[in-house]
XYZ file of C-alpha atoms in Angstrom:
717
model
C -34.146 -11.137 10.810
C -33.952 -13.765 8.047
C -30.314 -14.913 7.968
C -30.226 -16.947 4.731
C -31.907 -16.433 1.372
C -31.312 -16.529 -2.374
C -30.937 -13.585 -4.759
C -31.118 -15.186 -8.153
C -28.463 -17.943 -8.087
C -26.527 -16.256 -5.264
C -26.918 -17.605 -1.733
C -26.842 -14.895 0.958
C -25.694 -15.911 4.460
C -25.965 -12.898 6.780
C -24.744 -14.909 9.773
C -21.350 -15.184 8.054
C -21.429 -11.972 6.014
C -21.096 -14.082 2.882
C -22.416 -14.321 -0.655
C -21.969 -17.773 -2.201
C -22.144 -18.650 -5.867
C -21.431 -22.169 -7.108
C -17.976 -22.988 -5.670
C -17.012 -19.464 -4.741
C -17.557 -17.514 -1.535
C -17.239 -13.770 -1.052
C -17.199 -12.022 2.315
C -18.707 -8.535 2.276
C -18.960 -5.670 4.724
C -21.898 -6.138 7.144
C -23.346 -2.752 6.171
C -23.372 -3.680 2.476
C -25.257 -6.884 3.255
C -27.608 -4.922 5.494
C -28.456 -2.722 2.491
C -29.064 -5.852 0.432
C -31.304 -7.280 3.143
C -33.515 -4.172 3.193
C -33.798 -4.235 -0.604
C -34.561 -7.966 -0.546
C -37.383 -7.468 1.954
C -38.922 -5.005 -0.537
C -37.948 -6.832 -3.746
C -39.031 -4.970 -6.866
C -39.926 -1.815 -4.954
C -38.041 1.475 -5.181
C -36.557 2.537 -1.846
C -35.276 6.076 -1.420
C -31.737 6.862 -0.289
C -33.093 8.376 2.912
C -35.071 5.244 3.721
C -32.053 2.986 3.152
C -29.752 5.262 5.133
C -32.211 5.373 8.014
C -32.698 1.598 7.990
C -29.000 0.671 7.898
C -27.283 3.646 9.546
C -30.103 4.722 11.853
C -27.711 5.619 14.689
C -24.915 7.179 12.628
C -24.793 10.339 10.536
C -23.320 9.492 7.123
C -23.502 10.950 3.629
C -25.238 9.384 0.580
C -21.749 8.490 -0.713
C -21.584 5.806 1.974
C -24.725 4.172 0.585
C -23.386 4.447 -2.963
C -20.220 2.603 -1.926
C -22.284 -0.234 -0.488
C -24.345 -0.449 -3.688
C -21.114 -0.559 -5.722
C -19.771 -3.369 -3.508
C -22.947 -5.397 -3.964
C -22.917 -4.914 -7.730
C -19.338 -6.130 -7.892
C -20.223 -9.194 -5.838
C -23.081 -10.022 -8.234
C -20.913 -9.331 -11.288
C -23.227 -6.458 -12.217
C -21.281 -3.629 -13.896
C -23.877 -1.022 -12.958
C -24.783 -0.321 -16.596
C -27.214 -3.149 -17.347
C -28.249 -3.219 -13.664
C -29.606 -6.745 -13.700
C -29.614 -7.074 -9.921
C -29.777 -3.612 -8.347
C -31.369 -0.848 -10.384
C -30.857 2.884 -9.882
C -33.931 5.071 -10.271
C -32.923 8.669 -10.919
C -33.849 10.975 -8.034
C -35.907 8.155 -6.479
C -33.602 5.500 -5.088
C -32.774 1.817 -5.677
C -34.601 -1.442 -6.194
C -33.601 -5.112 -6.154
C -34.798 -6.591 -9.456
C -33.539 -10.172 -9.084
C -35.834 -12.846 -7.664
C -35.560 -13.416 -3.893
C -36.148 -16.855 -2.351
C -36.143 -17.060 1.441
C -34.453 -20.078 3.054
C -36.023 -21.275 6.295
C -33.982 -24.450 6.675
C -31.116 -22.793 8.606
C -28.703 -25.325 7.116
C -25.141 -24.607 6.098
C -24.812 -24.353 2.353
C -22.125 -26.531 0.779
C -20.977 -26.795 -2.803
C -23.541 -29.486 -3.515
C -26.432 -27.220 -2.485
C -25.584 -24.504 -4.956
C -27.312 -24.561 -8.364
C -25.289 -25.063 -11.500
C -25.372 -22.383 -14.172
C -23.242 -21.473 -17.153
C -21.019 -19.184 -15.063
C -17.515 -20.487 -14.347
C -15.941 -20.109 -10.919
C -13.084 -21.704 -9.001
C -13.484 -24.611 -6.723
C -13.558 -23.595 -3.062
C -14.570 -25.933 -0.267
C -16.646 -24.481 2.527
C -15.513 -26.279 5.674
C -17.525 -26.614 8.871
C -16.387 -24.526 11.816
C -13.777 -26.265 13.999
C -13.152 -25.628 17.696
C -10.585 -22.951 18.517
C -7.141 -23.654 19.948
C -5.743 -21.925 23.110
C -7.505 -18.565 22.807
C -9.873 -17.378 20.094
C -10.479 -13.727 19.243
C -14.230 -13.137 19.452
C -14.130 -10.107 17.184
C -12.501 -11.902 14.291
C -15.806 -12.284 12.494
C -16.094 -8.624 11.529
C -15.729 -8.555 7.763
C -15.162 -6.098 4.963
C -15.068 -6.769 1.191
C -12.730 -9.637 0.490
C -13.227 -10.688 -3.102
C -14.761 -8.703 -5.911
C -16.285 -10.113 -9.072
C -13.023 -9.553 -10.867
C -11.246 -11.582 -8.196
C -13.579 -14.419 -9.083
C -12.479 -14.217 -12.703
C -8.882 -14.422 -11.629
C -9.532 -17.389 -9.396
C -11.310 -19.516 -11.965
C -9.813 -22.483 -13.676
C -8.362 -20.229 -16.337
C -6.530 -18.141 -13.670
C -4.371 -21.035 -13.560
C -1.580 -18.536 -12.766
C 0.649 -20.721 -14.908
C 4.196 -20.155 -13.812
C 5.919 -21.787 -16.753
C 4.911 -24.558 -19.162
C 7.618 -27.034 -18.143
C 7.575 -30.268 -16.056
C 7.898 -28.210 -12.841
C 5.033 -25.807 -13.548
C 2.025 -25.454 -11.255
C -1.350 -23.758 -11.352
C -3.394 -21.861 -8.804
C -6.389 -23.990 -7.928
C -8.091 -21.820 -5.320
C -7.937 -18.307 -3.887
C -8.894 -17.950 -0.218
C -9.090 -14.822 1.921
C -7.507 -15.461 5.320
C -8.285 -12.125 6.951
C -11.295 -9.906 6.395
C -11.465 -7.071 8.903
C -11.818 -3.296 8.716
C -8.088 -3.053 9.470
C -4.896 -3.393 7.455
C -3.071 -6.712 7.514
C 0.394 -7.143 6.035
C 3.793 -8.850 6.414
C 2.240 -12.330 6.443
C 4.374 -15.461 6.859
C 3.766 -19.129 7.633
C 5.058 -20.795 10.788
C 7.729 -23.502 10.219
C 5.102 -26.258 10.329
C 2.595 -24.224 8.330
C -0.108 -24.499 11.008
C -0.195 -20.729 11.627
C 0.057 -17.569 9.604
C 1.508 -14.575 11.448
C 0.916 -10.993 10.336
C 0.708 -7.350 11.384
C -2.715 -5.804 11.900
C -2.996 -2.023 11.942
C -6.234 -0.686 13.421
C -6.612 2.620 11.623
C -9.103 4.335 13.924
C -7.108 3.525 17.059
C -3.685 3.978 15.415
C -2.584 0.657 16.937
C -0.301 -1.872 15.273
C -0.028 -5.406 16.666
C 1.205 -8.822 15.624
C -1.489 -11.468 15.204
C -1.582 -15.175 14.425
C -4.265 -17.261 12.752
C -4.552 -21.038 12.918
C -4.802 -22.330 9.363
C -7.215 -25.157 10.250
C -9.495 -23.745 12.948
C -9.324 -20.114 11.663
C -8.892 -18.996 15.295
C -7.090 -15.642 15.661
C -4.710 -14.624 18.438
C -3.387 -11.188 19.305
C 0.283 -11.700 20.175
C 1.342 -8.194 21.246
C -0.132 -5.026 22.728
C 0.057 -1.614 21.003
C 3.384 -1.926 19.232
C 4.997 0.844 17.235
C 5.899 0.611 13.567
C 7.208 -2.852 12.738
C 8.808 -4.503 9.761
C 8.606 -8.078 8.501
C 9.138 -10.927 10.930
C 10.650 -14.416 10.924
C 10.388 -17.611 12.996
C 13.233 -19.441 14.677
C 13.788 -22.904 13.255
C 11.837 -24.585 16.074
C 8.915 -22.162 15.715
C 9.163 -21.003 19.347
C 10.380 -17.433 18.791
C 9.448 -14.586 16.478
C 12.017 -11.963 15.459
C 11.217 -8.591 13.900
C 12.518 -5.018 13.626
C 10.690 -2.237 15.451
C 11.038 1.490 14.763
C 10.890 4.014 17.596
C 11.470 7.743 17.875
C 15.068 8.478 18.838
C 15.246 10.613 21.976
C 18.201 12.598 20.656
C 18.221 12.115 16.879
C 21.571 12.916 15.311
C 21.662 11.150 11.964
C 18.160 9.655 11.782
C 14.769 10.319 13.313
C 13.953 6.671 14.027
C 15.933 4.147 16.070
C 15.768 0.502 14.992
C 15.532 -2.389 17.447
C 15.727 -6.105 16.745
C 13.000 -7.695 18.876
C 12.157 -11.242 19.950
C 8.764 -12.604 21.021
C 7.866 -15.899 22.728
C 5.329 -17.305 20.262
C 3.881 -20.061 22.461
C 3.261 -17.714 25.392
C 1.763 -15.109 23.067
C -0.871 -17.606 21.927
C -2.095 -17.726 25.538
C -2.000 -13.966 26.173
C -0.372 -10.955 24.476
C 3.288 -10.538 25.413
C 5.783 -7.694 25.542
C 8.632 -8.317 23.059
C 12.263 -8.175 24.158
C 14.855 -5.905 22.557
C 18.048 -7.793 21.674
C 19.830 -5.184 19.529
C 19.416 -1.439 18.896
C 20.746 0.767 16.089
C 20.738 4.553 16.525
C 22.890 5.496 13.552
C 21.881 2.881 10.999
C 18.681 1.265 9.764
C 17.633 -2.362 9.972
C 15.035 -4.325 8.022
C 14.028 -7.762 6.693
C 15.206 -10.301 9.314
C 15.388 -13.945 8.228
C 16.254 -16.902 10.462
C 19.079 -19.046 9.122
C 20.445 -22.396 10.209
C 22.897 -22.378 13.103
C 21.212 -19.774 15.302
C 21.867 -16.805 13.005
C 19.650 -14.012 11.735
C 20.214 -12.374 8.368
C 19.414 -8.648 8.299
C 19.693 -5.745 5.907
C 21.543 -2.851 7.527
C 21.888 0.643 6.058
C 24.702 2.821 7.242
C 24.744 6.288 5.666
C 23.323 5.582 2.199
C 24.296 1.988 1.408
C 22.505 -1.248 2.330
C 24.500 -4.352 3.262
C 23.564 -7.877 4.349
C 24.733 -8.876 7.824
C 24.568 -11.984 10.018
C 23.590 -11.598 13.678
C 24.333 -14.508 16.029
C 21.736 -14.825 18.787
C 23.984 -16.618 21.291
C 27.024 -14.322 21.085
C 25.103 -11.143 20.163
C 27.673 -10.392 17.479
C 27.140 -9.279 13.881
C 29.283 -9.950 10.846
C 29.109 -8.839 7.240
C 27.732 -11.405 4.773
C 27.749 -9.175 1.704
C 28.582 -5.531 1.122
C 30.475 -3.580 -1.497
C 31.356 0.040 -2.175
C 30.367 -0.610 -5.791
C 26.966 -2.134 -5.076
C 23.833 -1.506 -3.013
C 21.679 -4.417 -1.823
C 18.026 -3.920 -2.789
C 16.468 -7.048 -1.295
C 17.232 -10.628 -0.372
C 15.532 -13.940 0.364
C 16.641 -17.041 2.254
C 15.987 -20.686 1.341
C 15.855 -23.097 4.287
C 16.065 -26.103 1.965
C 19.154 -24.877 0.115
C 20.648 -22.839 2.991
C 21.212 -20.139 0.393
C 20.628 -16.391 0.093
C 19.393 -14.686 -3.100
C 20.328 -10.998 -3.293
C 19.179 -8.397 -5.807
C 21.709 -5.583 -6.113
C 22.344 -2.429 -8.135
C 25.896 -1.378 -8.976
C 27.520 1.984 -9.649
C 26.701 1.625 -13.358
C 23.003 1.254 -12.570
C 22.937 -2.444 -13.499
C 20.724 -4.905 -11.627
C 22.137 -8.283 -10.588
C 20.975 -11.476 -8.897
C 23.582 -12.967 -6.585
C 23.413 -16.332 -4.829
C 25.411 -16.210 -1.593
C 25.951 -18.661 1.263
C 25.353 -17.564 4.879
C 29.139 -17.527 5.271
C 29.452 -14.928 2.500
C 30.633 -17.174 -0.359
C 29.304 -15.939 -3.719
C 27.963 -18.927 -5.661
C 26.847 -16.978 -8.730
C 26.242 -13.460 -10.020
C 24.163 -12.732 -13.136
C 22.633 -9.644 -14.714
C 18.833 -9.496 -14.413
C 17.237 -9.330 -17.864
C 14.148 -7.097 -17.591
C 11.343 -7.909 -20.068
C 9.065 -5.253 -21.547
C 6.367 -5.933 -18.929
C 8.645 -4.781 -16.086
C 9.643 -1.099 -15.958
C 13.402 -0.839 -16.486
C 14.072 0.986 -13.208
C 11.739 -1.062 -10.994
C 13.353 -2.544 -7.889
C 12.175 -6.128 -7.407
C 12.065 -8.315 -4.282
C 11.889 -11.996 -5.327
C 11.232 -14.952 -2.990
C 12.351 -18.562 -3.299
C 9.763 -20.885 -4.843
C 9.260 -24.686 -5.121
C 10.277 -24.499 -8.776
C 13.793 -25.620 -9.519
C 16.207 -22.655 -9.596
C 13.441 -20.071 -9.857
C 12.299 -17.255 -7.607
C 8.987 -15.413 -7.821
C 8.027 -11.754 -7.376
C 5.114 -9.385 -7.911
C 4.979 -5.932 -9.477
C 1.480 -5.329 -8.191
C -1.054 -6.913 -10.520
C 1.434 -9.130 -12.348
C 3.503 -12.091 -11.168
C 6.873 -13.156 -12.579
C 9.552 -15.782 -12.066
C 13.252 -14.937 -11.892
C 15.575 -17.797 -12.798
C 19.008 -18.297 -11.286
C 20.283 -17.254 -14.746
C 18.636 -13.828 -14.412
C 15.748 -14.417 -16.843
C 12.303 -13.015 -15.981
C 9.105 -14.614 -17.266
C 5.507 -13.531 -16.771
C 3.451 -16.120 -14.931
C -0.020 -14.743 -14.278
C -3.025 -12.936 -15.607
C -3.449 -9.279 -14.504
C -5.089 -9.032 -11.076
C -8.010 -6.798 -10.158
C -6.126 -5.515 -7.098
C -2.394 -5.472 -6.347
C -1.008 -8.626 -4.754
C 2.471 -8.518 -3.312
C 4.973 -10.041 -0.880
C 4.591 -13.698 -2.006
C 5.583 -16.198 0.694
C 5.437 -19.969 0.184
C 4.065 -22.553 2.597
C 6.741 -24.965 3.951
C 5.160 -27.727 1.846
C 5.352 -25.542 -1.269
C 1.682 -26.123 -2.102
C 0.377 -22.656 -1.133
C 1.387 -19.010 -1.527
C 0.600 -16.304 0.999
C 0.190 -12.829 -0.557
C -0.993 -9.397 0.537
C -4.018 -8.140 -1.381
C -5.407 -4.659 -0.962
C -6.483 -1.267 -2.194
C -6.086 2.357 -1.169
C -9.017 4.765 -1.318
C -7.989 8.407 -1.044
C -9.917 11.560 -2.033
C -8.839 15.107 -2.870
C -10.294 17.853 -0.680
C -10.020 21.619 -0.511
C -10.349 23.725 2.620
C -10.373 27.364 3.601
C -7.289 28.176 5.646
C -8.446 31.667 6.655
C -10.777 32.243 9.585
C -11.620 29.837 12.368
C -10.409 26.270 12.432
C -12.975 23.501 11.909
C -13.798 21.130 14.715
C -12.383 17.766 13.674
C -14.557 14.847 14.691
C -12.818 11.486 14.458
C -15.872 9.477 15.515
C -17.184 8.609 12.070
C -15.323 7.419 9.023
C -17.065 9.777 6.639
C -16.798 12.948 8.742
C -14.493 14.538 6.156
C -17.295 14.706 3.610
C -19.158 17.256 5.707
C -16.129 19.185 6.996
C -14.171 19.458 3.753
C -15.040 20.104 0.147
C -14.329 16.823 -1.651
C -13.473 17.874 -5.180
C -12.221 14.591 -6.673
C -13.230 11.156 -5.503
C -13.692 7.571 -6.658
C -13.469 4.175 -4.985
C -9.702 4.138 -5.656
C -6.823 6.506 -4.925
C -6.595 10.186 -5.890
C -3.787 12.499 -4.822
C -0.968 14.963 -5.587
C -3.487 17.614 -6.699
C -2.012 20.935 -7.883
C -3.673 24.111 -9.154
C -3.184 25.195 -12.758
C -1.177 28.480 -12.840
C -3.462 31.343 -13.848
C -6.238 28.872 -14.616
C -9.143 26.930 -13.147
C -7.970 23.391 -13.861
C -6.617 20.859 -11.424
C -4.018 18.187 -12.182
C -3.845 15.057 -10.041
C -2.936 11.370 -10.071
C -5.631 8.714 -9.873
C -6.021 4.948 -10.085
C -9.713 5.149 -11.018
C -8.995 3.493 -14.380
C -7.125 0.650 -12.658
C -3.690 2.124 -13.455
C -1.999 5.137 -11.889
C -2.507 7.951 -14.434
C -2.415 11.758 -14.636
C -5.855 13.386 -14.795
C -7.022 16.962 -15.332
C -10.309 18.443 -14.119
C -11.966 21.842 -14.629
C -14.586 21.196 -11.939
C -17.147 19.941 -14.448
C -15.370 17.401 -16.634
C -12.402 15.154 -15.856
C -9.958 13.909 -18.489
C -7.260 11.237 -18.358
C -4.128 12.855 -19.747
C -1.613 9.992 -19.608
C -1.697 6.422 -20.855
C 0.947 4.585 -18.847
C 1.264 0.800 -18.751
C 0.178 -1.747 -16.124
C 1.577 -1.385 -12.592
C 2.626 2.196 -13.252
C 3.447 4.365 -10.255
C 3.507 8.180 -10.279
C 5.734 10.016 -7.813
C 5.459 13.724 -8.466
C 3.772 16.061 -10.953
C 4.043 19.799 -11.609
C 2.503 22.372 -13.963
C 4.441 24.525 -16.400
C 4.268 28.256 -15.675
C 1.927 28.814 -18.639
C -0.467 26.117 -17.393
C -0.407 24.181 -20.678
C 1.839 21.258 -19.749
C 2.467 18.890 -16.847
C 5.735 17.217 -15.906
C 5.337 13.879 -14.151
C 7.542 11.100 -12.851
C 6.121 7.727 -13.900
C 7.982 4.510 -13.076
C 11.072 6.615 -12.281
C 11.115 8.335 -15.678
C 10.090 11.887 -16.622
C 7.302 12.680 -19.093
C 5.892 16.014 -20.224
C 2.160 15.855 -20.941
C 0.459 18.637 -22.881
C -3.220 19.496 -22.605
C -3.509 19.012 -26.377
C -2.734 15.301 -25.902
C 0.920 15.270 -27.001
C 3.709 14.037 -24.755
C 7.495 14.056 -24.497
C 9.802 11.594 -22.755
C 13.032 12.737 -21.098
C 15.298 9.664 -21.403
C 17.616 10.128 -18.451
C 20.151 7.358 -17.895
C 19.517 7.402 -14.140
C 16.247 6.619 -12.308
C 14.240 9.644 -11.166
C 13.121 8.475 -7.758
C 10.901 11.453 -6.798
C 10.003 14.698 -8.601
C 9.575 17.819 -6.434
C 9.558 20.956 -8.581
C 9.629 22.093 -12.224
C 10.733 25.426 -13.663
C 9.463 25.180 -17.240
C 10.972 28.526 -18.274
C 14.487 27.512 -17.298
C 13.907 23.856 -18.240
C 15.075 22.649 -14.837
C 13.593 20.411 -12.153
C 14.366 19.280 -8.604
C 14.305 15.570 -7.816
C 15.798 12.701 -5.891
C 17.706 10.534 -8.337
C 19.671 7.301 -8.033
C 23.302 7.819 -8.994
C 25.719 4.881 -8.901
C 23.079 2.933 -6.985
C 22.581 5.585 -4.277
C 19.840 8.198 -3.817
C 20.894 11.856 -4.088
C 19.153 15.245 -4.303
C 19.767 16.880 -7.687
C 18.901 19.687 -10.065
C 17.959 18.415 -13.532
C 18.648 20.211 -16.814
C 15.856 18.922 -19.065
C 17.248 20.540 -22.229
C 20.578 18.733 -22.011
C 19.418 15.670 -20.006
C 22.113 16.381 -17.402
C 21.997 16.756 -13.641
C 23.886 18.461 -10.841
C 23.990 16.756 -7.446
C 22.978 19.260 -4.743
C 23.217 16.848 -1.797
C 24.820 13.407 -1.539
C 21.755 12.179 0.325
C 18.054 12.302 -0.598
C 15.699 14.948 0.810
C 12.136 14.371 1.971
C 10.602 17.271 0.025
C 11.826 20.371 -1.835
C 10.438 23.501 -3.516
C 12.121 26.414 -5.317
C 11.393 30.023 -4.346
C 10.900 32.832 -6.885
C 14.393 34.167 -6.057
C 15.950 30.834 -6.984
C 16.633 29.656 -3.432
C 15.500 26.180 -2.437
C 13.578 25.136 0.671
C 13.942 21.448 1.532
C 13.451 19.046 4.438
C 16.105 16.498 5.385
C 15.818 12.977 6.801
C 15.091 14.462 10.246
C 12.201 16.541 8.781
C 14.131 19.764 9.440
C 13.670 22.754 7.111
C 16.685 24.197 5.289
C 17.123 27.162 2.932
C 19.837 27.523 0.299
C 21.337 30.766 -0.943
C 24.316 31.510 1.301
C 27.781 30.042 1.594
C 26.116 27.017 3.132
C 22.529 25.920 3.635
C 20.736 27.542 6.579
C 18.589 25.699 9.113
C 15.235 27.411 9.750
C 15.270 27.203 13.558
C 11.643 28.257 14.020
C 10.489 25.162 12.124
C 12.647 22.534 13.850
C 9.602 20.975 15.559
C 7.169 21.562 12.664
C 8.358 19.036 10.080
C 6.645 15.770 9.156
C 6.198 13.440 6.206
C 3.087 15.382 5.068
C 5.086 17.609 2.648
C 4.969 21.410 2.452
C 4.005 24.119 -0.046
C 5.499 27.540 -0.913
C 3.030 30.321 -1.710
C 3.705 34.095 -1.766
C 6.781 34.005 0.467
C 5.032 31.690 2.926
C 5.740 28.081 3.806
C 2.639 26.009 4.574
C 3.176 22.728 6.369
C 1.710 20.146 8.728
C 3.474 18.961 11.874
C 3.281 15.570 13.562
C 0.315 16.765 15.640
C -1.557 17.310 12.337
C -1.581 21.075 12.828
C -1.614 23.139 9.644
C 0.765 26.094 10.014
C 2.080 29.043 7.994
C 5.558 30.573 8.228
C 6.428 33.992 6.750
C 9.993 33.762 5.444
C 10.803 37.478 5.631
C 9.061 38.244 8.924
C 10.107 34.870 10.386
C 6.662 34.522 11.915
C 5.011 31.141 12.589
C 1.199 30.911 12.767
C -0.809 27.801 13.679
C -3.918 27.732 11.492
C -5.983 24.640 12.309
C -5.886 21.001 13.326
C -6.577 18.478 10.566
C -7.807 14.871 10.832
C -5.357 12.006 11.209
C -6.697 10.546 7.974
C -4.780 13.262 6.109
C -2.034 11.912 3.855
C -0.465 15.006 2.269
C -0.731 18.748 1.822
C -0.337 19.149 -1.950
C -0.957 22.801 -2.926
C -2.030 26.224 -1.650
C -3.480 29.147 -3.586
C -4.315 32.263 -1.563
C -6.629 30.989 1.202
C -7.424 27.584 -0.361
C -5.395 24.467 0.438
C -5.524 21.099 -1.319
C -5.078 17.954 0.744
C -5.297 14.199 0.253
C -7.613 12.423 2.684
C -7.420 8.697 3.330
C -10.898 7.157 3.115
C -10.041 3.488 3.334
C -6.764 1.607 3.264
C -7.409 -2.120 3.023
C -4.838 -4.885 3.088
C -5.599 -8.508 3.752
C -3.927 -11.895 3.637
C -4.888 -14.108 0.728
C -3.786 -17.685 0.163
C -3.317 -19.171 -3.307
C -3.616 -22.972 -3.245
C -1.505 -24.686 -5.899
C -2.273 -27.832 -7.869
C 0.771 -29.838 -8.833
């Protein structure tokens, strides 16, 4: 097979799964490039879908949607919007053809920047380095690539992306954007080693349900698996000498009393792990409180966030003595996030007080408060958004991301926008020890809405192929982004759901033939809950922790509550009430909302996982242990038959039945009056949520692809 050739001004290198244009390199999925290769070999000719599917996926049964995704990926890489179809043309009911000129390269030489032709298109400078020999142990499978950079990413990375942080003497621009990981898996929680010669990150292999810690050498690009089949893990931190990694691991509690997960502080010998994967050591365990966000501090101490009951505090754990002490905690405030500066030996805390005010506090590791200022939110940042800033090389400024926008936060509490909107969310900024690079997490979430018959025999679930759901379930709403939270219109045929297909999380309505965007929320919006009115003419939704009523006629109404609405569960439009988790005095609580008077009544002093109201007014909810409770008596009643049936997949009430999904992904039905539990079918592990049930039809959200990767932004001083 020809490994290198030109398509127009784009250089295709199949040996590296890359498309190169001027100074910019994109890494694509091997299957997408295989489609391109078949089209290139028949340039100008129309190839049917069946012929392309047979040529590329000859040993796998997939649907035409899989081919369409590959075509969409290629068009993005070429900067072809699919309308003019300059490169790849669609021929209705016939297939596809490659229209651009193809020039085959028989030199087998590595293409550098100087080999690429100059055109009028502008792209960022990116040096293509020769391969270097690996250090201790190189992962042979690290070359398997997926899409890394789309055409829009190119636009961001060009000289104008200049992600200008602030036009003052200490400002800096982004010179280059480089993808550090490009696998079919999900990478996150990336940090640099103390010397900056490694990046360390989590890699979750979706098909195998395995999460491990990996390292990548920043010069040789060699990858090393450091652990073997870990459970859920949080962020990690290096000791000052770079010899030890510390992180928090979650495990199922054997006898859960107050929480379902136990939290362990773990250590890992980094040097030994580079030679072969190691088993981490537990150095502290919490069964009645939660731990997260460890950070190594000078003097052999670890900073950690610890939650006991409902409030988060910052503690200091001493490795040598195995003792913990409080750094910062207050009954009047809740710690949202914190960052640690090695250079300044200083902690930056973001907190929320009992009045709902957000503050930035600078605190020493000994607990001395250096300063405390109110954070001044600009219009671009939603007023109830919780931010997690990191220290930056700029003098007295931190930096944070809201998704597709970057901001600085000064020590005085002022926020300033510093970047152009991004094509995909980028979060968790972490600076290189030299301050000349930023490590961020870039990714997308592709989820479809499916319906299934819950009467009759259960379908055989085949996990072998990624697209098996398209033949086993009726996909009713799909795109290359995220759809979810679908609910049936009462007494109607419409469907309401949330979708990011327009680039921003919005509310959409479909009648099965046409789909309409109903909301028009701003950049980096996030929807957490939507519900129909009983007459099927309006939708209540929670967007950026505020409630909005959207009517099908295009009008809308805002309910200006003075507290954040964290999660919307249920809406009774006749009584003008709703059920939601809200943040009161900085803490999450379960409440009943009166939308007419903009008041609320706290039902529980802690949040619930999910809740629905029955026709008789009683409430069914699940607690933090995923147990089902029913209100209506002197005190809430535990539904004993469902103690082992709860999960984070939500539940639905329909005609005196509870429908739910347990941790074994079994769909079940429970009759409240007869107290009878029936297992209905086993669903795939790619299921995210059960969202609605009407008679014998259930709506579910299916995860198609969840991609996160490490990206490095190189700064020019």
